[in-house]
């Protein structure tokens, strides 16, 4: 019941958080709105530990440098299956620093395009430039975790395939 209450609070306030997005010239409001809906569905699936709902918003392979498991390490990333990613993040997600920061600080959007980069995990008809739609969460502010700590942020990364956003990766920066 506690998880459900926290999630309801997230749904009520989630739309307000999304207004803090950083829009690029090539991303219109309707795309951000669509990404926001998918992101909320992702968070809901993690809070409810609903693997089937998670699979609907996740791509088959996920780039996750922080995941424990058997990733395929190469110059293209650190890919694990979506199931391994789910096992790494879903358990106790509501107690994770990422979720606590999400509730406390919200999130922002950004995009990044990596020119002439095509992951072997994407469909063959995917464009030659990888466009990542990122949902950034400021996990720790400077000096919050400990004195002198620079702070850190996590991002859920999505790709758009056949008009739908799919979780493609998770990354972090100090």
C-alpha positions as protocol buffer text, in pm:
chain_id: "A"
residue {
  index: 1
  type: UNK
  ca { x: 0 y: 0 z: 0 }
}
residue {
  index: 2
  type: UNK
  ca { x: 289 y: 234 z: 81 }
}
residue {
  index: 3
  type: UNK
  ca { x: 436 y: 182 z: -268 }
}
residue {
  index: 4
  type: UNK
  ca { x: 98 y: 251 z: -423 }
}
residue {
  index: 5
  type: UNK
  ca { x: 61 y: 578 z: -229 }
}
residue {
  index: 6
  type: UNK
  ca { x: 411 y: 691 z: -330 }
}
residue {
  index: 7
  type: UNK
  ca { x: 336 y: 603 z: -691 }
}
residue {
  index: 8
  type: UNK
  ca { x: 8 y: 798 z: -684 }
}
residue {
  index: 9
  type: UNK
  ca { x: 198 y: 1096 z: -548 }
}
residue {
  index: 10
  type: UNK
  ca { x: 446 y: 1052 z: -833 }
}
residue {
  index: 11
  type: UNK
  ca { x: 167 y: 1044 z: -1093 }
}
residue {
  index: 12
  type: UNK
  ca { x: 6 y: 1357 z: -956 }
}
residue {
  index: 13
  type: UNK
  ca { x: 333 y: 1551 z: -945 }
}
residue {
  index: 14
  type: UNK
  ca { x: 509 y: 1378 z: -1237 }
}
residue {
  index: 15
  type: UNK
  ca { x: 360 y: 1598 z: -1506 }
}
residue {
  index: 16
  type: UNK
  ca { x: 485 y: 1907 z: -1326 }
}
residue {
  index: 17
  type: UNK
  ca { x: 835 y: 1766 z: -1313 }
}
residue {
  index: 18
  type: UNK
  ca { x: 838 y: 1708 z: -1686 }
}
residue {
  index: 19
  type: UNK
  ca { x: 797 y: 2079 z: -1754 }
}
residue {
  index: 20
  type: UNK
  ca { x: 1161 y: 2127 z: -1652 }
}
residue {
  index: 21
  type: UNK
  ca { x: 1276 y: 1967 z: -1976 }
}
residue {
  index: 22
  type: UNK
  ca { x: 1559 y: 2089 z: -2191 }
}
residue {
  index: 23
  type: UNK
  ca { x: 1424 y: 2085 z: -2543 }
}
residue {
  index: 24
  type: UNK
  ca { x: 1637 y: 2067 z: -2851 }
}
residue {
  index: 25
  type: UNK
  ca { x: 1534 y: 2238 z: -3173 }
}
residue {
  index: 26
  type: UNK
  ca { x: 1442 y: 1907 z: -3336 }
}
residue {
  index: 27
  type: UNK
  ca { x: 1221 y: 1775 z: -3056 }
}
residue {
  index: 28
  type: UNK
  ca { x: 870 y: 1914 z: -3032 }
}
residue {
  index: 29
  type: UNK
  ca { x: 636 y: 1919 z: -2733 }
}
residue {
  index: 30
  type: UNK
  ca { x: 434 y: 1622 z: -2854 }
}
residue {
  index: 31
  type: UNK
  ca { x: 748 y: 1406 z: -2852 }
}
residue {
  index: 32
  type: UNK
  ca { x: 832 y: 1515 z: -2497 }
}
residue {
  index: 33
  type: UNK
  ca { x: 472 y: 1438 z: -2393 }
}
residue {
  index: 34
  type: UNK
  ca { x: 493 y: 1091 z: -2549 }
}
residue {
  index: 35
  type: UNK
  ca { x: 829 y: 1026 z: -2380 }
}
residue {
  index: 36
  type: UNK
  ca { x: 688 y: 1146 z: -2048 }
}
residue {
  index: 37
  type: UNK
  ca { x: 404 y: 890 z: -2073 }
}
residue {
  index: 38
  type: UNK
  ca { x: 648 y: 607 z: -2150 }
}
residue {
  index: 39
  type: UNK
  ca { x: 878 y: 713 z: -1868 }
}
residue {
  index: 40
  type: UNK
  ca { x: 591 y: 717 z: -1618 }
}
residue {
  index: 41
  type: UNK
  ca { x: 487 y: 371 z: -1741 }
}
residue {
  index: 42
  type: UNK
  ca { x: 847 y: 253 z: -1690 }
}
residue {
  index: 43
  type: UNK
  ca { x: 857 y: 387 z: -1333 }
}
residue {
  index: 44
  type: UNK
  ca { x: 515 y: 237 z: -1260 }
}
residue {
  index: 45
  type: UNK
  ca { x: 629 y: -106 z: -1386 }
}
residue {
  index: 46
  type: UNK
  ca { x: 936 y: -89 z: -1159 }
}
residue {
  index: 47
  type: UNK
  ca { x: 740 y: 21 z: -853 }
}
residue {
  index: 48
  type: UNK
  ca { x: 480 y: -250 z: -903 }
}
residue {
  index: 49
  type: UNK
  ca { x: 748 y: -504 z: -1001 }
}
residue {
  index: 50
  type: UNK
  ca { x: 544 y: -577 z: -1314 }
}
residue {
  index: 51
  type: UNK
  ca { x: 782 y: -750 z: -1552 }
}
residue {
  index: 52
  type: UNK
  ca { x: 524 y: -773 z: -1832 }
}
residue {
  index: 53
  type: UNK
  ca { x: 453 y: -399 z: -1824 }
}
residue {
  index: 54
  type: UNK
  ca { x: 829 y: -335 z: -1814 }
}
residue {
  index: 55
  type: UNK
  ca { x: 879 y: -543 z: -2130 }
}
residue {
  index: 56
  type: UNK
  ca { x: 633 y: -323 z: -2321 }
}
residue {
  index: 57
  type: UNK
  ca { x: 849 y: -12 z: -2271 }
}
residue {
  index: 58
  type: UNK
  ca { x: 1191 y: -174 z: -2291 }
}
residue {
  index: 59
  type: UNK
  ca { x: 1403 y: -272 z: -2588 }
}
residue {
  index: 60
  type: UNK
  ca { x: 1540 y: -629 z: -2587 }
}
residue {
  index: 61
  type: UNK
  ca { x: 1898 y: -528 z: -2503 }
}
residue {
  index: 62
  type: UNK
  ca { x: 1980 y: -246 z: -2262 }
}
residue {
  index: 63
  type: UNK
  ca { x: 2303 y: -49 z: -2239 }
}
residue {
  index: 64
  type: UNK
  ca { x: 2379 y: -43 z: -1867 }
}
residue {
  index: 65
  type: UNK
  ca { x: 2729 y: 12 z: -1738 }
}
residue {
  index: 66
  type: UNK
  ca { x: 2615 y: -23 z: -1375 }
}
residue {
  index: 67
  type: UNK
  ca { x: 2430 y: -354 z: -1418 }
}
residue {
  index: 68
  type: UNK
  ca { x: 2548 y: -675 z: -1257 }
}
residue {
  index: 69
  type: UNK
  ca { x: 2527 y: -980 z: -1478 }
}
residue {
  index: 70
  type: UNK
  ca { x: 2680 y: -1098 z: -1800 }
}
residue {
  index: 71
  type: UNK
  ca { x: 2704 y: -787 z: -2014 }
}
residue {
  index: 72
  type: UNK
  ca { x: 2858 y: -788 z: -2358 }
}
residue {
  index: 73
  type: UNK
  ca { x: 3140 y: -538 z: -2317 }
}
residue {
  index: 74
  type: UNK
  ca { x: 3256 y: -374 z: -2637 }
}
residue {
  index: 75
  type: UNK
  ca { x: 3316 y: -32 z: -2788 }
}
residue {
  index: 76
  type: UNK
  ca { x: 2943 y: 0 z: -2855 }
}
residue {
  index: 77
  type: UNK
  ca { x: 2841 y: -21 z: -2490 }
}
residue {
  index: 78
  type: UNK
  ca { x: 2770 y: -255 z: -2203 }
}
residue {
  index: 79
  type: UNK
  ca { x: 2460 y: -442 z: -2308 }
}
residue {
  index: 80
  type: UNK
  ca { x: 2256 y: -680 z: -2098 }
}
residue {
  index: 81
  type: UNK
  ca { x: 1925 y: -842 z: -2178 }
}
residue {
  index: 82
  type: UNK
  ca { x: 1617 y: -650 z: -2072 }
}
residue {
  index: 83
  type: UNK
  ca { x: 1552 y: -927 z: -1820 }
}
residue {
  index: 84
  type: UNK
  ca { x: 1894 y: -881 z: -1656 }
}
residue {
  index: 85
  type: UNK
  ca { x: 1836 y: -505 z: -1648 }
}
residue {
  index: 86
  type: UNK
  ca { x: 1495 y: -558 z: -1486 }
}
residue {
  index: 87
  type: UNK
  ca { x: 1645 y: -789 z: -1222 }
}
residue {
  index: 88
  type: UNK
  ca { x: 1911 y: -527 z: -1143 }
}
residue {
  index: 89
  type: UNK
  ca { x: 1678 y: -233 z: -1102 }
}
residue {
  index: 90
  type: UNK
  ca { x: 1324 y: -350 z: -1012 }
}
residue {
  index: 91
  type: UNK
  ca { x: 1390 y: -506 z: -674 }
}
residue {
  index: 92
  type: UNK
  ca { x: 1349 y: -238 z: -409 }
}
residue {
  index: 93
  type: UNK
  ca { x: 1340 y: 37 z: -673 }
}
residue {
  index: 94
  type: UNK
  ca { x: 1128 y: 247 z: -436 }
}
residue {
  index: 95
  type: UNK
  ca { x: 1423 y: 252 z: -192 }
}
residue {
  index: 96
  type: UNK
  ca { x: 1688 y: 335 z: -451 }
}
residue {
  index: 97
  type: UNK
  ca { x: 1872 y: 670 z: -456 }
}
residue {
  index: 98
  type: UNK
  ca { x: 1746 y: 722 z: -813 }
}
residue {
  index: 99
  type: UNK
  ca { x: 1380 y: 688 z: -713 }
}
residue {
  index: 100
  type: UNK
  ca { x: 1424 y: 898 z: -397 }
}
residue {
  index: 101
  type: UNK
  ca { x: 1583 y: 1174 z: -606 }
}
residue {
  index: 102
  type: UNK
  ca { x: 1311 y: 1142 z: -868 }
}
residue {
  index: 103
  type: UNK
  ca { x: 1042 y: 1205 z: -607 }
}
residue {
  index: 104
  type: UNK
  ca { x: 1241 y: 1482 z: -438 }
}
residue {
  index: 105
  type: UNK
  ca { x: 1382 y: 1669 z: -740 }
}
residue {
  index: 106
  type: UNK
  ca { x: 1197 y: 1554 z: -1050 }
}
residue {
  index: 107
  type: UNK
  ca { x: 1352 y: 1501 z: -1390 }
}
residue {
  index: 108
  type: UNK
  ca { x: 1446 y: 1679 z: -1710 }
}
residue {
  index: 109
  type: UNK
  ca { x: 1459 y: 1578 z: -2075 }
}
residue {
  index: 110
  type: UNK
  ca { x: 1737 y: 1613 z: -2327 }
}
residue {
  index: 111
  type: UNK
  ca { x: 1844 y: 1456 z: -2652 }
}
residue {
  index: 112
  type: UNK
  ca { x: 2177 y: 1361 z: -2790 }
}
residue {
  index: 113
  type: UNK
  ca { x: 2260 y: 1243 z: -3139 }
}
residue {
  index: 114
  type: UNK
  ca { x: 2568 y: 1032 z: -3197 }
}
residue {
  index: 115
  type: UNK
  ca { x: 2666 y: 1075 z: -3560 }
}
residue {
  index: 116
  type: UNK
  ca { x: 2745 y: 768 z: -3771 }
}
residue {
  index: 117
  type: UNK
  ca { x: 2678 y: 530 z: -3482 }
}
residue {
  index: 118
  type: UNK
  ca { x: 2450 y: 236 z: -3519 }
}
residue {
  index: 119
  type: UNK
  ca { x: 2424 y: -22 z: -3248 }
}
residue {
  index: 120
  type: UNK
  ca { x: 2405 y: -380 z: -3364 }
}
residue {
  index: 121
  type: UNK
  ca { x: 2115 y: -417 z: -3121 }
}
residue {
  index: 122
  type: UNK
  ca { x: 1888 y: -180 z: -3312 }
}
residue {
  index: 123
  type: UNK
  ca { x: 1675 y: -285 z: -3611 }
}
residue {
  index: 124
  type: UNK
  ca { x: 1849 y: -279 z: -3947 }
}
residue {
  index: 125
  type: UNK
  ca { x: 1620 y: 0 z: -4069 }
}
residue {
  index: 126
  type: UNK
  ca { x: 1725 y: 232 z: -3782 }
}
residue {
  index: 127
  type: UNK
  ca { x: 1895 y: 551 z: -3911 }
}
residue {
  index: 128
  type: UNK
  ca { x: 2276 y: 571 z: -3917 }
}
residue {
  index: 129
  type: UNK
  ca { x: 2280 y: 835 z: -3642 }
}
residue {
  index: 130
  type: UNK
  ca { x: 2181 y: 718 z: -3294 }
}
residue {
  index: 131
  type: UNK
  ca { x: 1937 y: 962 z: -3133 }
}
residue {
  index: 132
  type: UNK
  ca { x: 1895 y: 912 z: -2761 }
}
residue {
  index: 133
  type: UNK
  ca { x: 1611 y: 1074 z: -2570 }
}
residue {
  index: 134
  type: UNK
  ca { x: 1729 y: 1107 z: -2211 }
}
residue {
  index: 135
  type: UNK
  ca { x: 1538 y: 1148 z: -1887 }
}
residue {
  index: 136
  type: UNK
  ca { x: 1785 y: 1292 z: -1633 }
}
residue {
  index: 137
  type: UNK
  ca { x: 1748 y: 1264 z: -1256 }
}
residue {
  index: 138
  type: UNK
  ca { x: 1987 y: 1458 z: -1030 }
}
residue {
  index: 139
  type: UNK
  ca { x: 2060 y: 1169 z: -791 }
}
residue {
  index: 140
  type: UNK
  ca { x: 2294 y: 1357 z: -555 }
}
residue {
  index: 141
  type: UNK
  ca { x: 2369 y: 1727 z: -541 }
}
residue {
  index: 142
  type: UNK
  ca { x: 2724 y: 1847 z: -478 }
}
residue {
  index: 143
  type: UNK
  ca { x: 2828 y: 1770 z: -117 }
}
residue {
  index: 144
  type: UNK
  ca { x: 2500 y: 1590 z: -46 }
}
residue {
  index: 145
  type: UNK
  ca { x: 2639 y: 1237 z: -28 }
}
residue {
  index: 146
  type: UNK
  ca { x: 2957 y: 1347 z: 147 }
}
residue {
  index: 147
  type: UNK
  ca { x: 3172 y: 1656 z: 176 }
}
residue {
  index: 148
  type: UNK
  ca { x: 3364 y: 1711 z: -146 }
}
residue {
  index: 149
  type: UNK
  ca { x: 3143 y: 1475 z: -351 }
}
residue {
  index: 150
  type: UNK
  ca { x: 3074 y: 1643 z: -687 }
}
residue {
  index: 151
  type: UNK
  ca { x: 2718 y: 1513 z: -712 }
}
residue {
  index: 152
  type: UNK
  ca { x: 2580 y: 1272 z: -969 }
}
residue {
  index: 153
  type: UNK
  ca { x: 2292 y: 1220 z: -1207 }
}
residue {
  index: 154
  type: UNK
  ca { x: 2135 y: 919 z: -1374 }
}
residue {
  index: 155
  type: UNK
  ca { x: 1961 y: 908 z: -1708 }
}
residue {
  index: 156
  type: UNK
  ca { x: 1718 y: 660 z: -1855 }
}
residue {
  index: 157
  type: UNK
  ca { x: 1788 y: 659 z: -2229 }
}
residue {
  index: 158
  type: UNK
  ca { x: 1523 y: 588 z: -2490 }
}
residue {
  index: 159
  type: UNK
  ca { x: 1524 y: 536 z: -2865 }
}
residue {
  index: 160
  type: UNK
  ca { x: 1229 y: 587 z: -3095 }
}
residue {
  index: 161
  type: UNK
  ca { x: 1154 y: 279 z: -3302 }
}
residue {
  index: 162
  type: UNK
  ca { x: 857 y: 269 z: -3538 }
}
residue {
  index: 163
  type: UNK
  ca { x: 714 y: 576 z: -3367 }
}
residue {
  index: 164
  type: UNK
  ca { x: 738 y: 432 z: -3014 }
}
residue {
  index: 165
  type: UNK
  ca { x: 984 y: 511 z: -2736 }
}
residue {
  index: 166
  type: UNK
  ca { x: 1170 y: 213 z: -2593 }
}
residue {
  index: 167
  type: UNK
  ca { x: 1412 y: 208 z: -2303 }
}
residue {
  index: 168
  type: UNK
  ca { x: 1756 y: 160 z: -2453 }
}
residue {
  index: 169
  type: UNK
  ca { x: 1993 y: 227 z: -2165 }
}
residue {
  index: 170
  type: UNK
  ca { x: 2080 y: 380 z: -1834 }
}
residue {
  index: 171
  type: UNK
  ca { x: 2383 y: 591 z: -1767 }
}
residue {
  index: 172
  type: UNK
  ca { x: 2525 y: 808 z: -1494 }
}
residue {
  index: 173
  type: UNK
  ca { x: 2766 y: 1096 z: -1461 }
}
residue {
  index: 174
  type: UNK
  ca { x: 2953 y: 1223 z: -1157 }
}
